[in-house]
Tab-separated table of N, CA and C in Angstrom:
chain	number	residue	atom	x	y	z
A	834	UNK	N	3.290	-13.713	7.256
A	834	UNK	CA	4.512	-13.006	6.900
A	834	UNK	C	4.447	-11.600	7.480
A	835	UNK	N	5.721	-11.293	8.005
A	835	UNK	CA	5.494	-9.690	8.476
A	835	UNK	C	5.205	-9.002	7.376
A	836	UNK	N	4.859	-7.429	7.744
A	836	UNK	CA	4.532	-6.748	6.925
A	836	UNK	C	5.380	-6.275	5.922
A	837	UNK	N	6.273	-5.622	7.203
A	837	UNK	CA	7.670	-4.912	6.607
A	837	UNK	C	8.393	-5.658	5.608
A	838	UNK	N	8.652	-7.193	6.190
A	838	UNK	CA	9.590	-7.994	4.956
A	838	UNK	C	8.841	-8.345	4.104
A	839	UNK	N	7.422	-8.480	3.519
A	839	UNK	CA	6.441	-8.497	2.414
A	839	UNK	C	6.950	-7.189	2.101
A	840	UNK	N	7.060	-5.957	2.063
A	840	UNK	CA	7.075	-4.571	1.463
A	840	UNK	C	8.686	-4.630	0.975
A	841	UNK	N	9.604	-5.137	1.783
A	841	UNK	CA	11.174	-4.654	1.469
A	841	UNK	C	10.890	-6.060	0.183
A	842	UNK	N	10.683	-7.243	-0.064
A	842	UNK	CA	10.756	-8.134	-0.818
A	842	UNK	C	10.087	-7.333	-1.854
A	843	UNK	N	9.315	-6.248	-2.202
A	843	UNK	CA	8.633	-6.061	-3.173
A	843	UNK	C	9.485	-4.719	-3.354
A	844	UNK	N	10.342	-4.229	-3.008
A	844	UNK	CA	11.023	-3.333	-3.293
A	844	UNK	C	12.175	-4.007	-4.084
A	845	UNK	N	12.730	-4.957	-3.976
A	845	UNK	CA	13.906	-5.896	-4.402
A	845	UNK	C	13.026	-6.469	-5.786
A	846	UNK	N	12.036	-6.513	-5.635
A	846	UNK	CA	11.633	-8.073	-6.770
A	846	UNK	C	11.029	-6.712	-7.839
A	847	UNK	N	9.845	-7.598	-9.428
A	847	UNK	CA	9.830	-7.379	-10.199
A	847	UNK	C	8.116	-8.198	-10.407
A	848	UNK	N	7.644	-8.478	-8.838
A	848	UNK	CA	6.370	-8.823	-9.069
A	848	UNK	C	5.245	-7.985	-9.747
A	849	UNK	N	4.524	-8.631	-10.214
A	849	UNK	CA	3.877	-7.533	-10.875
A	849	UNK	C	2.364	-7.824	-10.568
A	850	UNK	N	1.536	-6.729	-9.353
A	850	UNK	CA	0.216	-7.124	-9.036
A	850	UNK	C	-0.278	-5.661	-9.104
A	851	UNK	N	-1.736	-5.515	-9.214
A	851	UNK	CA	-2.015	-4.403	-9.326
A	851	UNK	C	-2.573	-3.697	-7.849
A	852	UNK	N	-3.053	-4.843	-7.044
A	852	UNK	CA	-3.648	-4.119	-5.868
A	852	UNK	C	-3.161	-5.261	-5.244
A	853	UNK	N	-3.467	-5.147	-3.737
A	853	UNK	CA	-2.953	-6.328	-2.780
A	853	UNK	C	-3.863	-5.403	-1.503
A	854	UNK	N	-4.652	-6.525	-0.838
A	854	UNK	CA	-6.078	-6.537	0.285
A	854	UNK	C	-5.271	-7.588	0.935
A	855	UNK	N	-5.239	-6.818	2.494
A	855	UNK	CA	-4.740	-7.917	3.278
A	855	UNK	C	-5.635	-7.621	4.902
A	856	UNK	N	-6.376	-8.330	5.375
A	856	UNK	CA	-7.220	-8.288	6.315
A	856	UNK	C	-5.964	-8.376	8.001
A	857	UNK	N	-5.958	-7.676	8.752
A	857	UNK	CA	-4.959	-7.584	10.022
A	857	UNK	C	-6.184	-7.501	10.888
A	858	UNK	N	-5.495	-8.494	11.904
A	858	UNK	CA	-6.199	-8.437	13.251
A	858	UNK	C	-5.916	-7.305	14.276
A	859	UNK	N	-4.860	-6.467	13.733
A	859	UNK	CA	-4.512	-5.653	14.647
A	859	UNK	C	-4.089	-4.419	13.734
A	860	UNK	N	-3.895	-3.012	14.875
A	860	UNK	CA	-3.486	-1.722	14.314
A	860	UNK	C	-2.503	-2.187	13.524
A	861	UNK	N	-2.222	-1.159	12.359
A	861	UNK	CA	-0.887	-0.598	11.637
A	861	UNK	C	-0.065	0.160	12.409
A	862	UNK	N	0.907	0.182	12.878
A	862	UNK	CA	2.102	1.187	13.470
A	862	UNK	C	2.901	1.071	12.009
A	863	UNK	N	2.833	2.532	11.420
A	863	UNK	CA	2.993	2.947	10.586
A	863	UNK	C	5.130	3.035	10.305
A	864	UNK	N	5.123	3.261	11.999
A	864	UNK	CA	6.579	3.466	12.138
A	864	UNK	C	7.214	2.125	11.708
A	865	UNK	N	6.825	0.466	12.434
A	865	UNK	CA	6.988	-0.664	12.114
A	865	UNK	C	6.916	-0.817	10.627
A	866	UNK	N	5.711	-0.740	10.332
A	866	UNK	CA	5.332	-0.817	8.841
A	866	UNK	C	6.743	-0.437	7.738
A	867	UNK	N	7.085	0.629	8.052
A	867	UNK	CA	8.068	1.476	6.815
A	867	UNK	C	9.142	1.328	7.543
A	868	UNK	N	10.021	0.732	8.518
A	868	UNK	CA	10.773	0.517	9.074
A	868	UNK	C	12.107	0.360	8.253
A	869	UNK	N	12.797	0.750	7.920
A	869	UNK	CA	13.966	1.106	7.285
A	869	UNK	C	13.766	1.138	5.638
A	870	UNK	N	12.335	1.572	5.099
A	870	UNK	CA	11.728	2.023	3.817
A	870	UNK	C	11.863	3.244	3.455
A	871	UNK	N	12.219	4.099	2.604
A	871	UNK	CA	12.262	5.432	2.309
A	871	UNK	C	10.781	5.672	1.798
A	872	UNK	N	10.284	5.972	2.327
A	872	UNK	CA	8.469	6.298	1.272
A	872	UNK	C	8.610	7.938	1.477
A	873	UNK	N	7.120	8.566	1.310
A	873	UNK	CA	6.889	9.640	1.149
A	873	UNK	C	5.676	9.943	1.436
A	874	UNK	N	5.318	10.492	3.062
A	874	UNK	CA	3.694	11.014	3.552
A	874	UNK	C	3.171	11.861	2.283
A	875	UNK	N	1.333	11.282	2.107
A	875	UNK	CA	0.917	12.173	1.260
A	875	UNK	C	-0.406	12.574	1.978
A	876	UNK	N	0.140	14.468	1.763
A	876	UNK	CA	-0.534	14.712	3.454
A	876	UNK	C	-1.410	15.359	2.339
A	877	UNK	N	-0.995	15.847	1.192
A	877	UNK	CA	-2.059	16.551	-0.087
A	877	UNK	C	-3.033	15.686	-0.143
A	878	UNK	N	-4.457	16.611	-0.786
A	878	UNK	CA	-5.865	15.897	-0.624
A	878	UNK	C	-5.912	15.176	-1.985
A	879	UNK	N	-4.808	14.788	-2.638
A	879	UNK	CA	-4.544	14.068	-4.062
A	879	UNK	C	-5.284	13.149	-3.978
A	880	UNK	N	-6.454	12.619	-5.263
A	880	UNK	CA	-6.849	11.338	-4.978
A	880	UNK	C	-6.212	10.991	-6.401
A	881	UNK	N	-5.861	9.699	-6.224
A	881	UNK	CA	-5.730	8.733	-7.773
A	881	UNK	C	-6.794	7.667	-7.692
A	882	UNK	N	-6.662	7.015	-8.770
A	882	UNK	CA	-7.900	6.315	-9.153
A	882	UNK	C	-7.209	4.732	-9.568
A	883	UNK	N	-7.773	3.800	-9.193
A	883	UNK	CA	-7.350	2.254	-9.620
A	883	UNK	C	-8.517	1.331	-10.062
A	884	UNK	N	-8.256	0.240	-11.462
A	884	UNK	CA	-8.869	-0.133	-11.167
A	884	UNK	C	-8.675	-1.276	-10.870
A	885	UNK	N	-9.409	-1.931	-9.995
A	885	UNK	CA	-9.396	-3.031	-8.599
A	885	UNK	C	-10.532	-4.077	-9.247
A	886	UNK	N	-10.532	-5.136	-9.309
A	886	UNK	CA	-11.776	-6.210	-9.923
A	886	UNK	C	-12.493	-5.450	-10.765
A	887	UNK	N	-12.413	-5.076	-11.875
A	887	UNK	CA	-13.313	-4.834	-12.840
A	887	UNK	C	-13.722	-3.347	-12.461
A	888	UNK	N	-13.772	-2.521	-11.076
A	888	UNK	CA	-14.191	-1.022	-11.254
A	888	UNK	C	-13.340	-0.044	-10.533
A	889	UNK	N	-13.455	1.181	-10.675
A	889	UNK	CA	-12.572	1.706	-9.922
A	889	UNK	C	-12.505	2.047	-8.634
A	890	UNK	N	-11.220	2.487	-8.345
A	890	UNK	CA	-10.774	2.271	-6.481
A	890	UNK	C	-10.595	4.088	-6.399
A	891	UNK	N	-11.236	4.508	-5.611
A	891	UNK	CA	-10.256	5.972	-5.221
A	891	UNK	C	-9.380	5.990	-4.152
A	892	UNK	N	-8.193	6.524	-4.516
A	892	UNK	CA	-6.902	6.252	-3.393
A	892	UNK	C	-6.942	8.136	-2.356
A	893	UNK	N	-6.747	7.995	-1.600
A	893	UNK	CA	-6.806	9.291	-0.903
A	893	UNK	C	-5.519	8.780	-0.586
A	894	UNK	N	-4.661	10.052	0.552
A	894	UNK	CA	-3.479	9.803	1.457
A	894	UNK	C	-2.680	8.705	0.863
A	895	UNK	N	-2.221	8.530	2.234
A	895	UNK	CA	-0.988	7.275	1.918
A	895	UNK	C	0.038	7.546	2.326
A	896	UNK	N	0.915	6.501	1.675
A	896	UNK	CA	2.721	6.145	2.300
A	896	UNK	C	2.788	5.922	0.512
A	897	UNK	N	3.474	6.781	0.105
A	897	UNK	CA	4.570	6.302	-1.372
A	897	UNK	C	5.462	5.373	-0.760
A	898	UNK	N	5.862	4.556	-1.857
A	898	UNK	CA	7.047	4.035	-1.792
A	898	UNK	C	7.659	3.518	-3.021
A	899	UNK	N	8.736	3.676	-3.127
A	899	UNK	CA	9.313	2.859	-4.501
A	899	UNK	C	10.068	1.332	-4.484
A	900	UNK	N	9.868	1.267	-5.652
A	900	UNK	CA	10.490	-0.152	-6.004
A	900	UNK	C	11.960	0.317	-6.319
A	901	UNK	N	12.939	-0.858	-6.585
A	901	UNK	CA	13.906	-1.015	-7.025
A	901	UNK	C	14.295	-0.040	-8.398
A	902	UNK	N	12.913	-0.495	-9.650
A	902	UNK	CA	13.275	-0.555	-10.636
A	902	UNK	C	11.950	0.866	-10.982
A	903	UNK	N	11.655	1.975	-9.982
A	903	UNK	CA	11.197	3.284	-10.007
A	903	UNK	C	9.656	2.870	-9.722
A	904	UNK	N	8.928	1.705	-10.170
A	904	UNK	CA	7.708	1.714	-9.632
A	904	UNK	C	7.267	2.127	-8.519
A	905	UNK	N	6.253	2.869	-8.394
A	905	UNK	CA	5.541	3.444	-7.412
A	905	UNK	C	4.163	2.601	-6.838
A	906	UNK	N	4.561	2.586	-5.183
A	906	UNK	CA	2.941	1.744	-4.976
A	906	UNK	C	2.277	2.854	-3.535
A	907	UNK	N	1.394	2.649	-3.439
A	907	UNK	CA	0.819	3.314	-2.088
A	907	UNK	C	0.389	2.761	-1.817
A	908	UNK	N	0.435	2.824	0.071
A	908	UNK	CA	0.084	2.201	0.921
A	908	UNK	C	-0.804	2.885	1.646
A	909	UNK	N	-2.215	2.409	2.301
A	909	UNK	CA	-3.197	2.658	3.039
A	909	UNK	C	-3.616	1.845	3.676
A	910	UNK	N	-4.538	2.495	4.862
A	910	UNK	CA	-4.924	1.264	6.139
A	910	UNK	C	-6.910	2.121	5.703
A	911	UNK	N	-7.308	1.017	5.995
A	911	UNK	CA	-8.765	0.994	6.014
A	911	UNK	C	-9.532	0.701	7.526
A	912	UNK	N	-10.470	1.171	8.153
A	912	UNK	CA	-11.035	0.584	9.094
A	912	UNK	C	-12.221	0.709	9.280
A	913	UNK	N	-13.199	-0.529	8.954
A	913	UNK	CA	-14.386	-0.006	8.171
A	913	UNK	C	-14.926	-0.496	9.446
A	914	UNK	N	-15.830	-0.651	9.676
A	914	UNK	CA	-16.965	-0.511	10.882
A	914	UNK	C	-16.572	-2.045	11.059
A	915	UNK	N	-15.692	-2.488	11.182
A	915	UNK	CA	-15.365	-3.726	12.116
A	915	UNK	C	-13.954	-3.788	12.913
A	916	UNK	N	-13.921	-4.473	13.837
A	916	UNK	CA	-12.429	-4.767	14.919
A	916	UNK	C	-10.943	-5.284	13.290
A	917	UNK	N	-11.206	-5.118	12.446
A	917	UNK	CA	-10.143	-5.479	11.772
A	917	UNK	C	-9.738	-4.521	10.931
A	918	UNK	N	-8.452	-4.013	10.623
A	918	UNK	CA	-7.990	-3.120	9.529
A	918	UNK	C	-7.827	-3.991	8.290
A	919	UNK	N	-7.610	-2.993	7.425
A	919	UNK	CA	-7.209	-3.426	5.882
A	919	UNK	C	-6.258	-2.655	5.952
A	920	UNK	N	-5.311	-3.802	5.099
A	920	UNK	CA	-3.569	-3.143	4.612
A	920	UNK	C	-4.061	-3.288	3.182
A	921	UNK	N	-4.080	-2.131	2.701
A	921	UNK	CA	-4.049	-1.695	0.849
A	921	UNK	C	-2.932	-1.217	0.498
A	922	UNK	N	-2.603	-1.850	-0.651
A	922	UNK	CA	-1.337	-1.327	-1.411
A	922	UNK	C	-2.150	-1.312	-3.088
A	923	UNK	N	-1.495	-0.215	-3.742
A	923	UNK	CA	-1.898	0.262	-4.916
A	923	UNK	C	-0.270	0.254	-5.459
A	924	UNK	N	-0.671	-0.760	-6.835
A	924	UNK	CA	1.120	-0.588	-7.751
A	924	UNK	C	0.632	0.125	-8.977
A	925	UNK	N	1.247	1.309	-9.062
A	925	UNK	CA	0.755	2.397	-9.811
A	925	UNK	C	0.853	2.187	-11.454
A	926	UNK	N	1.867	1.318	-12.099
A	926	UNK	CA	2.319	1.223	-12.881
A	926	UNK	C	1.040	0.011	-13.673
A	927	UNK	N	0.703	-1.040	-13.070
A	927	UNK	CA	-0.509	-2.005	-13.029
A	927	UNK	C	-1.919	-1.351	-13.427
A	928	UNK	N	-2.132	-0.201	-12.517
A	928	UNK	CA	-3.575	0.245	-12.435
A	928	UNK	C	-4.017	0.779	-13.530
């Protein structure tokens, strides 16, 4: 599934997950990504905290974005010492 229409479907809906790990074979283009999304760069050194399987997650940066119904999730890319990114999303309201 693209990215973008996974993110606009979760702006419309009322799913309710607390984190979402998605392994990409390729870069994030951030522009694609949020492509007709209203979010909000978080260029502040804000960290929040989640917790993710049983311990906690620290969130740095990101892409805000809202839901329909005011929920807040952030979005981050990971690239840990391998050829693959991580697409992280944090639903704030869950954590």
């Amino acid at each position: 599934m693209d990215m973008n229409l996974f993110l606009k479907h979760w702006i419309s809906s009322d799913l309710k997950f607390r984190s979402v790990s998605i392994v990409l074979r390729e870069e994030v283009r951030y522009d694609d990504l949020l492509n007709g999304i209203p979010f909000e760069e978080l260029t502040d050194p804000v960290q929040r905290f989640c917790y993710t399987d049983f311990h906690p997650t620290t969130v740095s940066g990101g892409y805000d974005i809202k839901r329909n119904d005011g929920v807040t999730a952030t979005i981050v890319t990971e690239r840990p010492h391998t050829r693959n990114e991580y697409f992280l999303m944090y639903v704030w309201d869950q954590c």
